[in-house]
Short mmCIF file of C-alpha atoms and ligand atoms in Angstrom, two decimals:
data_model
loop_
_atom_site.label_atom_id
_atom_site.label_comp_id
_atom_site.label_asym_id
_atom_site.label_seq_id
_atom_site.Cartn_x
_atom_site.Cartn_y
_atom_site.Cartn_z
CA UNK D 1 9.71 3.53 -14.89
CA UNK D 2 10.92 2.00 -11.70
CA UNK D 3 9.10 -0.75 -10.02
CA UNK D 4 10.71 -3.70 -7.21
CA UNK D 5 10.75 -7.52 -8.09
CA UNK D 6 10.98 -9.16 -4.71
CA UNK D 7 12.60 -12.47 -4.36
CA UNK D 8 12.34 -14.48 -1.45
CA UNK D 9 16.31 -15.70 -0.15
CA UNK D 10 17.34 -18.43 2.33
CA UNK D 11 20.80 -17.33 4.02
CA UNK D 12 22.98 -20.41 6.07
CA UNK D 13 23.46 -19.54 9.25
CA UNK D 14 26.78 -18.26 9.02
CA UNK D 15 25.29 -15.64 6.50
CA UNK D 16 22.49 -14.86 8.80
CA UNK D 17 24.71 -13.93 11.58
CA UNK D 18 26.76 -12.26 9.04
CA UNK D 19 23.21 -10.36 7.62
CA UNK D 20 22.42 -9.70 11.35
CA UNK D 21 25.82 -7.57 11.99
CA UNK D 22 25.34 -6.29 8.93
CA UNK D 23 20.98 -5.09 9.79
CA UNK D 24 23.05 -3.47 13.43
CA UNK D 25 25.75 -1.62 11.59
CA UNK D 26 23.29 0.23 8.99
CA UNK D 27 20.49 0.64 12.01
CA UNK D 28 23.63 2.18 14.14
CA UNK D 29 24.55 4.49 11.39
CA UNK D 30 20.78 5.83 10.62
CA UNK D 31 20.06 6.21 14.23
CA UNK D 32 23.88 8.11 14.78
CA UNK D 33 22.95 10.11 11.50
CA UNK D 34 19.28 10.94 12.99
CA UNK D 35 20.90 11.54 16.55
CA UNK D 36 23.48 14.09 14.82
CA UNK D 37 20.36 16.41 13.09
CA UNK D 38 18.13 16.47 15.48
CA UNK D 39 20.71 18.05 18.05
CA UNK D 40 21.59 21.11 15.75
CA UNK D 41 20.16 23.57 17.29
CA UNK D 42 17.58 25.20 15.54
CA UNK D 43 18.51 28.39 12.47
CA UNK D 44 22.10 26.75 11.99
CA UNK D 45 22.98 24.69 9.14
CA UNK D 46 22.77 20.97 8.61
CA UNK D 47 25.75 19.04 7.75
CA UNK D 48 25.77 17.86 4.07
CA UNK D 49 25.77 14.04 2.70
CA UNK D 50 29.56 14.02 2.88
CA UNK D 51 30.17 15.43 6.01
CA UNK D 52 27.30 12.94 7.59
CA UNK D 53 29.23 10.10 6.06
CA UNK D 54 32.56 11.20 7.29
CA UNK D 55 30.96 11.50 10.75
CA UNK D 56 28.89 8.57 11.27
CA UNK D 57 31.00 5.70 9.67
CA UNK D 58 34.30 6.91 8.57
CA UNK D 59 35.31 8.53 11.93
CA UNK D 60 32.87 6.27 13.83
CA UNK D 61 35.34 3.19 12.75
CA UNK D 62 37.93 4.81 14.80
CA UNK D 63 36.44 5.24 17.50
CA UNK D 64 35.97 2.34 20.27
CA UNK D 65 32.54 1.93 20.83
CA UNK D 66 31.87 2.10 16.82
CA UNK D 67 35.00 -0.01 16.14
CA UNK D 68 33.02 -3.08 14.56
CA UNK D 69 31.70 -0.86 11.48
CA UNK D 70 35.03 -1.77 9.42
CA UNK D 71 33.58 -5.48 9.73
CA UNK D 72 31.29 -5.05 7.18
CA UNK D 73 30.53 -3.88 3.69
CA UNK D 74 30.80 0.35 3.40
CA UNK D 75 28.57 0.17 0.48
CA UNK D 76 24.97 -0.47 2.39
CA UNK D 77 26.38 2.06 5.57
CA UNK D 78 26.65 4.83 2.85
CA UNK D 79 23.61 4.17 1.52
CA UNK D 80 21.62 4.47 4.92
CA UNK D 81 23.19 7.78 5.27
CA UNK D 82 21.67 8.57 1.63
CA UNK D 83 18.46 6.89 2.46
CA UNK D 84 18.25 8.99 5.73
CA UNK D 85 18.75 11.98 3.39
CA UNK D 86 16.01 11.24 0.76
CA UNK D 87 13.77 10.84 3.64
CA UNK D 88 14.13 14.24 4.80
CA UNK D 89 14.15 15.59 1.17
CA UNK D 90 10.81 14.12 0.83
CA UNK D 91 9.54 15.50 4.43
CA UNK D 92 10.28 19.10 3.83
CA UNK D 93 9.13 18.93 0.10
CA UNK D 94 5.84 17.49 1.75
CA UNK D 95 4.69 20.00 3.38
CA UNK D 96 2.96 21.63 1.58
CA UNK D 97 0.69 18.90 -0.32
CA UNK D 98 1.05 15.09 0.92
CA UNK D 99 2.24 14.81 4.60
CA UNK D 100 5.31 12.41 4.72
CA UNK D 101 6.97 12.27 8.29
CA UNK D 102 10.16 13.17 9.59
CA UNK D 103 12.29 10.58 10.19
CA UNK D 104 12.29 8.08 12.99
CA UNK D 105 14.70 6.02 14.62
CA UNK D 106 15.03 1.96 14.01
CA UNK D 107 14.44 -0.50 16.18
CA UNK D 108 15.74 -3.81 16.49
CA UNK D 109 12.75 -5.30 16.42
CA UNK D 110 11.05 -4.37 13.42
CA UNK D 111 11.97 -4.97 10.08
CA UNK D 112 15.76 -5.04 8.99
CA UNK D 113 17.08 -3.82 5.68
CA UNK D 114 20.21 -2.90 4.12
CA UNK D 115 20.82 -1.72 0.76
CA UNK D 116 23.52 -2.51 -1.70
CA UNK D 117 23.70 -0.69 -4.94
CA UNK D 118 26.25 -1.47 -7.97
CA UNK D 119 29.62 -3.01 -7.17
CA UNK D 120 28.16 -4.09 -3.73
CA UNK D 121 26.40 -7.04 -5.94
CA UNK D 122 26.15 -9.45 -8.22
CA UNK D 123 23.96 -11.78 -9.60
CA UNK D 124 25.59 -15.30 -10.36
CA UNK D 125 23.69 -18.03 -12.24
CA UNK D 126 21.24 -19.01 -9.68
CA UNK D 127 22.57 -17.41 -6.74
CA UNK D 128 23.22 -13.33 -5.70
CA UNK D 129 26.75 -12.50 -4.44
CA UNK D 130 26.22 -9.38 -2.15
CA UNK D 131 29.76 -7.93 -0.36
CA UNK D 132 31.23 -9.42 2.39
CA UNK D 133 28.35 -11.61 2.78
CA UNK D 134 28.84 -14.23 -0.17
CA UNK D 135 26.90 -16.05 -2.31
CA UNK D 136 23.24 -16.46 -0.92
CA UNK D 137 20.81 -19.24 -2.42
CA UNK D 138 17.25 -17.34 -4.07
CA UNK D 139 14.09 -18.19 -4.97
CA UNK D 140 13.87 -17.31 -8.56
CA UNK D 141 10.01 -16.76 -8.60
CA UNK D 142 9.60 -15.08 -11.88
CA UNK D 143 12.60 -13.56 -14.47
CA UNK D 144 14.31 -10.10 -13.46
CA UNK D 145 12.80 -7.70 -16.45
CA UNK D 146 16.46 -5.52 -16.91
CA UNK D 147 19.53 -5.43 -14.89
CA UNK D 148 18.77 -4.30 -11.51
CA UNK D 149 20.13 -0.81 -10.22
CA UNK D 150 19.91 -1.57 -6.17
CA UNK D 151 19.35 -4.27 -4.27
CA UNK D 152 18.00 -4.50 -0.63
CA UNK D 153 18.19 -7.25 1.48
CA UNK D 154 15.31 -7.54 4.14
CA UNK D 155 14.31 -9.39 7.29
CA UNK D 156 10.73 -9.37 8.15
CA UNK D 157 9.19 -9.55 11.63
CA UNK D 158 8.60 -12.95 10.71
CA UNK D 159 12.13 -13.78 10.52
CA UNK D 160 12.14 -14.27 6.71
CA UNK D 161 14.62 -13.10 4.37
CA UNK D 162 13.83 -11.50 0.81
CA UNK D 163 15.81 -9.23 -1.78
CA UNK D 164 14.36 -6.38 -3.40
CA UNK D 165 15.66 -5.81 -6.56
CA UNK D 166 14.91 -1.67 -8.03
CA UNK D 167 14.60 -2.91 -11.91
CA UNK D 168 14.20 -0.73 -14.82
CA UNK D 169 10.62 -1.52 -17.02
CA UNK D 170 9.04 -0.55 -19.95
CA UNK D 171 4.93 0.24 -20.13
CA UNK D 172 3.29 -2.88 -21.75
CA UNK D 173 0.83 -2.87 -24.51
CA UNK D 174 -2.33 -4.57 -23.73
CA UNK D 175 -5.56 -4.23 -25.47
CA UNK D 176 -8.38 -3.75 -22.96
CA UNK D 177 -11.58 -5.71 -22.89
CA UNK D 178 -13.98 -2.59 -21.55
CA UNK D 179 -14.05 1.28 -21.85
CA UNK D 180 -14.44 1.74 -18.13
CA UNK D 181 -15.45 0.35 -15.12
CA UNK D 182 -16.36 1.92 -11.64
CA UNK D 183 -15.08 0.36 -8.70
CA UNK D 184 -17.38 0.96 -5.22
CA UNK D 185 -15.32 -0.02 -2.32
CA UNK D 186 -17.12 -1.87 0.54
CA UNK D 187 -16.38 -3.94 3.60
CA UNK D 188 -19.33 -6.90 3.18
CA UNK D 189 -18.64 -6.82 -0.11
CA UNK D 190 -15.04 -5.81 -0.72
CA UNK D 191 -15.76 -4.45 -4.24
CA UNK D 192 -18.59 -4.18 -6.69
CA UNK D 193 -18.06 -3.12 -10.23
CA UNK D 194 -20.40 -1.56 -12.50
CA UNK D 195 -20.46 -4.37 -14.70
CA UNK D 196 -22.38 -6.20 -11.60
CA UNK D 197 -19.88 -8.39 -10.70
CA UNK D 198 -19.21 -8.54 -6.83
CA UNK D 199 -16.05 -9.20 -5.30
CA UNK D 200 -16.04 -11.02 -1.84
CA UNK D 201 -12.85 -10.64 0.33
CA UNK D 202 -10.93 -13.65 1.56
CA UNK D 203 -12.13 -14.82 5.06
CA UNK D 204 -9.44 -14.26 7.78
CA UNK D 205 -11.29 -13.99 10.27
CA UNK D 206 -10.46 -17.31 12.03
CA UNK D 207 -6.72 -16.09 12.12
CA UNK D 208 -7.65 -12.37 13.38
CA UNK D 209 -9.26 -14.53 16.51
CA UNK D 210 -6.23 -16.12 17.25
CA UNK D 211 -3.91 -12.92 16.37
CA UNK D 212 -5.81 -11.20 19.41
CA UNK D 213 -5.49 -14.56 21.43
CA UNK D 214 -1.88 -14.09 21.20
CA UNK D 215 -1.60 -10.93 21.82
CA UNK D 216 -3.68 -11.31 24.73
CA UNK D 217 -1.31 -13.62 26.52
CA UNK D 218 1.52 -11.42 25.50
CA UNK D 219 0.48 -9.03 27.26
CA UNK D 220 0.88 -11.15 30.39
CA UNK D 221 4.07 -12.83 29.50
CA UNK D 222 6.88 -11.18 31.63
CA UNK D 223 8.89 -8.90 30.07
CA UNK D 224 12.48 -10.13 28.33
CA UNK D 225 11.51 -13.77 28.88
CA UNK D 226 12.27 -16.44 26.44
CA UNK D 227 8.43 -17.50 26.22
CA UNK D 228 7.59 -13.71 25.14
CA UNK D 229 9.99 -13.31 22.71
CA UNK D 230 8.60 -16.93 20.85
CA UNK D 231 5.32 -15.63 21.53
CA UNK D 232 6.17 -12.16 19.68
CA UNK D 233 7.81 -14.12 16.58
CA UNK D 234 4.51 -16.36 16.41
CA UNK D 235 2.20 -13.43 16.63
CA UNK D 236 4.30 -11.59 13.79
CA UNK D 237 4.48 -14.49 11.67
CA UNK D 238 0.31 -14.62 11.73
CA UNK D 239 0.31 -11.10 11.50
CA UNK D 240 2.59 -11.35 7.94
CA UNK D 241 0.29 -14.01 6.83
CA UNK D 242 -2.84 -12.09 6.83
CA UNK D 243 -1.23 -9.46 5.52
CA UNK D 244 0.15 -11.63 2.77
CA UNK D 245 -3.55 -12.93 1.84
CA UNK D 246 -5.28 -9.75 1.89
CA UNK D 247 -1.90 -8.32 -0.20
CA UNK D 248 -2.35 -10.96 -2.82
CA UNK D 249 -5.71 -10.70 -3.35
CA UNK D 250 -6.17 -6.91 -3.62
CA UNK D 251 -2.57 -7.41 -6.19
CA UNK D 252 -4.62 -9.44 -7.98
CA UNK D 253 -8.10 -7.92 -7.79
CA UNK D 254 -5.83 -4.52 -9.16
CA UNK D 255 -4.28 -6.56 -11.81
CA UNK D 256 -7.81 -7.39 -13.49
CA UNK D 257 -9.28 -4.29 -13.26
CA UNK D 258 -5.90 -2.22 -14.86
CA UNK D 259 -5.50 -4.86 -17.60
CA UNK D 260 -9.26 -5.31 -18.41
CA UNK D 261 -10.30 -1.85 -18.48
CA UNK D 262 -8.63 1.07 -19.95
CA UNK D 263 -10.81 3.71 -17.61
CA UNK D 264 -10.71 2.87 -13.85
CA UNK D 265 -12.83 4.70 -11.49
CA UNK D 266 -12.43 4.98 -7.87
CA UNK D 267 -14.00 6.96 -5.07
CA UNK D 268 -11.91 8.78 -2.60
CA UNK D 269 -12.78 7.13 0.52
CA UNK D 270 -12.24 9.34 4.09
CA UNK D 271 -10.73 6.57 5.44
CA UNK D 272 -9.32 8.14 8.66
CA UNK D 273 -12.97 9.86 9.48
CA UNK D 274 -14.09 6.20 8.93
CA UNK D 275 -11.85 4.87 11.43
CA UNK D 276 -13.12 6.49 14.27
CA UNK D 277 -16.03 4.40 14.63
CA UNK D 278 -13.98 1.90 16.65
CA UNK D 279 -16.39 -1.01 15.89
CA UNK D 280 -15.54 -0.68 11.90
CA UNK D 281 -11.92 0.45 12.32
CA UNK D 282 -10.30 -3.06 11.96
CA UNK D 283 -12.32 -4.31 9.22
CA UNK D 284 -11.53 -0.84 7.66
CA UNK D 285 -8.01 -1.53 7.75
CA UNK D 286 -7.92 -5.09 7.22
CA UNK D 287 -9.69 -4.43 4.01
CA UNK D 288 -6.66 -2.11 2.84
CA UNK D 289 -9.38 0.71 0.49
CA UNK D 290 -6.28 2.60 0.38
CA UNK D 291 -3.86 -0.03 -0.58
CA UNK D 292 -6.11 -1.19 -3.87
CA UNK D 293 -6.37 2.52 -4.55
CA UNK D 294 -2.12 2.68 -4.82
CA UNK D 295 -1.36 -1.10 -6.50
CA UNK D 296 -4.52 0.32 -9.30
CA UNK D 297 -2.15 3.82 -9.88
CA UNK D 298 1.23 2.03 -9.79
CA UNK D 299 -0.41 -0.74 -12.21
CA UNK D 300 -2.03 1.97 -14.36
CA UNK D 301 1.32 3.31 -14.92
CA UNK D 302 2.95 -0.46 -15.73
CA UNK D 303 0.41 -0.71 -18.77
CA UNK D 304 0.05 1.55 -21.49
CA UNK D 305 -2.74 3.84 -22.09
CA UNK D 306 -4.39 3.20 -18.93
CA UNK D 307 -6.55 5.68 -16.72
CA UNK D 308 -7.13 5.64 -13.23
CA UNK D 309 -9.22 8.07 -11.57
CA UNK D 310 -10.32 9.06 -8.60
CA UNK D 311 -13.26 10.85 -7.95
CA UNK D 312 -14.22 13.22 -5.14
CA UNK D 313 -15.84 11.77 -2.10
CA UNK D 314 -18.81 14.04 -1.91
CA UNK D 315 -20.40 13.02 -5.08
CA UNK D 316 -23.13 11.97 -4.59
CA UNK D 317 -22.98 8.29 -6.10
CA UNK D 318 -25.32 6.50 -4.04
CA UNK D 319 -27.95 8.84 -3.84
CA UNK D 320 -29.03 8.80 -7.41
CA UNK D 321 -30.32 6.47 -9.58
CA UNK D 322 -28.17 5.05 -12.68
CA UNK D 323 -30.73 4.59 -14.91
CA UNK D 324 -32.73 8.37 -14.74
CA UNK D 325 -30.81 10.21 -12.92
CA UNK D 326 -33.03 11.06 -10.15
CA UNK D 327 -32.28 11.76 -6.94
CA UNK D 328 -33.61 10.29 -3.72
CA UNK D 329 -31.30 11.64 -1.32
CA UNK D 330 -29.36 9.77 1.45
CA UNK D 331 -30.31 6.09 2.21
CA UNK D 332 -29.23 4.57 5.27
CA UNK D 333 -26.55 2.23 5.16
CA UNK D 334 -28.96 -0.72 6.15
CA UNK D 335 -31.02 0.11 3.32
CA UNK D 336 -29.41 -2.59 0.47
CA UNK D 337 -31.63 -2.53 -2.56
CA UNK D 338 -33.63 0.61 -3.82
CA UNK D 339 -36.52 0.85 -5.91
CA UNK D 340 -36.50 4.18 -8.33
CA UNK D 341 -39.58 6.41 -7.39
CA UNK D 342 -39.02 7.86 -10.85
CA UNK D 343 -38.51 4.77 -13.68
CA UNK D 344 -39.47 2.05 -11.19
CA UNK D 345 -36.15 0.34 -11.94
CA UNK D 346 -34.46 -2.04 -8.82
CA UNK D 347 -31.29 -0.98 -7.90
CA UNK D 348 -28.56 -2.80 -5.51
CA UNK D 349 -27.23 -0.16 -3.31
CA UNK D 350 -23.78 -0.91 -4.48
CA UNK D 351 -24.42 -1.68 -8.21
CA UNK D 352 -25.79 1.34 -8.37
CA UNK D 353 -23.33 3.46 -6.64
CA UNK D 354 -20.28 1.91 -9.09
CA UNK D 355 -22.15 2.81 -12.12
CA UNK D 356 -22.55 6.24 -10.75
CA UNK D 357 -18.92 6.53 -9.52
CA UNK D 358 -18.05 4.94 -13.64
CA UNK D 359 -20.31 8.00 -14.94
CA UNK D 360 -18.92 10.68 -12.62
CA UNK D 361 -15.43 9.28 -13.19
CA UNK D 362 -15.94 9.17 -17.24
CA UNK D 363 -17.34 13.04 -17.11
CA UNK D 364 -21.07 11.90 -18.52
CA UNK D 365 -23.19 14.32 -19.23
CA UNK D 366 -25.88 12.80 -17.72
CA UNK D 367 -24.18 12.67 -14.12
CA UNK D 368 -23.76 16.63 -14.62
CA UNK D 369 -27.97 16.68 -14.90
CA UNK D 370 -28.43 14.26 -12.27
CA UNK D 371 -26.45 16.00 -9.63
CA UNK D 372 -27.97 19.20 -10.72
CA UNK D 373 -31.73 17.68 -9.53
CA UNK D 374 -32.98 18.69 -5.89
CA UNK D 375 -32.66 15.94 -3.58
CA UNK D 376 -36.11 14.57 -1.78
CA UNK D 377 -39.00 16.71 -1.21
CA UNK D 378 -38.52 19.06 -3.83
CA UNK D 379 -37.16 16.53 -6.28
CA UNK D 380 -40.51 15.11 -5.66
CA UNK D 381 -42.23 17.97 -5.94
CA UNK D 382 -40.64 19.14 -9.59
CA UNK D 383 -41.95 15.49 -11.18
CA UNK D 384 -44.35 16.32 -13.18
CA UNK D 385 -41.95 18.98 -15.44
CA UNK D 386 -39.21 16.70 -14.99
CA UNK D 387 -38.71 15.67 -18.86
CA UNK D 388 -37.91 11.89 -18.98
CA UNK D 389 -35.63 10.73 -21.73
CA UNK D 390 -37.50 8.02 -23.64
CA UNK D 391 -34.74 5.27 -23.12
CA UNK D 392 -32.18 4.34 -20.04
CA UNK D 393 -29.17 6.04 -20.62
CA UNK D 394 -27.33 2.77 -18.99
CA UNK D 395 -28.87 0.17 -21.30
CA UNK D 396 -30.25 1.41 -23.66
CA UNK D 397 -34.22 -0.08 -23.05
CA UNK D 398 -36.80 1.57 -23.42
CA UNK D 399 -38.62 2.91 -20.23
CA UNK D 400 -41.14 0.66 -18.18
ZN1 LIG Z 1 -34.59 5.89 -12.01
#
């Protein structure tokens, strides 16, 4: 499979003016590319790959006001005329299932890339060559697995430079600790496994304050002055930093759960219905449900006979207790701890929804009965015939 190794890179200044003309020429040639489509009219055909190319850079070089494309390197303007391409490969085979976007145009100010693939570099000793650019000094964090296939150089908001290397791996054998474990995703608690362990998210919140301070006064600053433009880069370089703690922590939270367990069970969140309570929404999103989901299925695939599944939101995992099976019906969400009208067993809310989510994700029998019992009143009402099983499914003990 494919997978990135990122390395972070420190350019001299010639190079980063070099890097910068180089970011311009590749934006210039997307945004001509882009320009180009979206003004055939609709019913008549697009022009292919080739005749794109031969457009936008080859007779663009001619030209006067695209002159300064034959300063740098073809290799990464060809390849944003291919990248442009894949993108709208993957928004018309989107359509029907996952919704991927149609292409938009780049900005200066956002984050710059190029790509080079083979013959546009080369790694030498401790440095990477890339074409007309030279040799630029990297931070070797951790070994390359296989000869890389592309490389893409990047410029965050931030102003920092990294390469992305697309490297070639192999599934790795590890033996795995547990059979399963179910993962309920929360925002006090970030995530609480069925094994009881609860996993508290870093604290950013001293840096979100000043993130909104910032952008507060940015607001005011007047517009193309020096002092909002160093205001901008500082805001962006907080802005990467939180994003960089919460990413390392949910990288690493992923990690444990893929390599310790060879069944991983999520819940499918409705994130976007969540968001529109506009008191949650940036906790929501700063807690990035949907990015532990991905690293868990990219990791999954990384490691050999892993599973990681997802279960469907309207199970009803915290509405039924994990040691019977019987069903009390919605809490409210200030309700924490829950006392089983049926065994008597304590529950924490979220304890008990993870083990549910592990039994609903591992197809247990006895989450098939349990969502089969009335909820409430008429659960309530059934008691008496309700057969109890002598012992707790979940640990085994026998029945207070
Ligand atoms: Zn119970």
């Amino acid at each position: 499979m494919k997978v990135r190794y990122q390395y972070r890179i420190y350019p001299t200044p010639g190079q980063q003016s070099k890097l910068a003309r180089l970011f311009g020429c590749c934006r210039v040639v997307w945004n001509d590319a882009l320009a180009l489509i979206k003004s055939i009219p609709k019913g008549e055909k697009w022009p292919s790959n080739t005749e794109l190319q031969k457009l936008c850079i080859t007779h663009a070089k001619q030209t006067k006001e695209r002159h300064w494309l034959a300063e740098v390197s073809n290799i990464p303007l060809q390849q944003s005329i291919r990248d442009l391409a894949a993108a709208l490969k993957n928004f018309f085979e989107s359509r029907k299932g996952k919704q991927v976007g149609f292409p938009r145009f780049k900005k200066k100010t956002n984050e710059q890339s190029a790509r080079f693939t083979r013959g546009g570099f080369a790694i030498k000793g401790k440095k990477v060559y890339l074409a007309k650019i030279g040799e630029v000094k990297t931070k070797w964090s951790r070994p390359l697995p296989s000869e890389p296939s592309s490389v893409t150089v990047i410029k965050d908001c931030a102003g920092r430079y990294f390469l992305s290397f697309v490297v070639e791996i192999e599934p790795v054998h590890i033996e795995p600790k547990n059979q399963g474990v179910g993962v309920d995703l929360g925002l006090e608690t970030l995530a609480t496994l069925s094994t009881g362990e609860k996993v508290k998210a870093p604290d950013t919140s001293a840096l979100d304050r000043k993130i909104r301070k910032g952008k507060r006064k940015l607001a005011r600053a007047v517009k193309g002055s020096k002092r909002r433009e160093r205001l901008r880069m500082a805001i962006a370089r907080m802005e990467s930093k939180q994003r960089h703690i919460r990413k390392d922590f949910n990288q690493k939270l992923a990690t444990r759960l893929v390599r310790d367990n060879s069944v991983v069970v999520l819940e499918d969140l409705n994130v976007s219905g969540m968001m529109k309570n506009r008191q949650l929404a940036r906790a929501i999103r700063r807690a990035g449900w949907r990015q532990i989901r991905t690293m868990c299925e990219a990791k999954g695939k990384m490691i050999a006979d892993r599973e990681v599944r997802v279960i469907n939101r309207w199970e009803p995992t915290s509405q039924v207790c994990s040691c019977c099976g019987y069903r009390w019906g919605k809490l409210d969400l200030s309700i924490r701890s829950v006392v089983c009208l049926n065994c008597g067993a304590e529950h924490d809310r979220d304890e008990n929804a993870s083990k549910n989510i592990e039994a609903a994700g591992r197809c247990r029998p006895e989450w098939a009965n349990a969502k089969q019992c009335k909820t409430s009143m008429e659960a309530v009402a059934c008691l008496p015939t309700h057969q109890e099983p002598a012992e707790c499914w979940q640990t085994g003990n026998p029945r207070p």
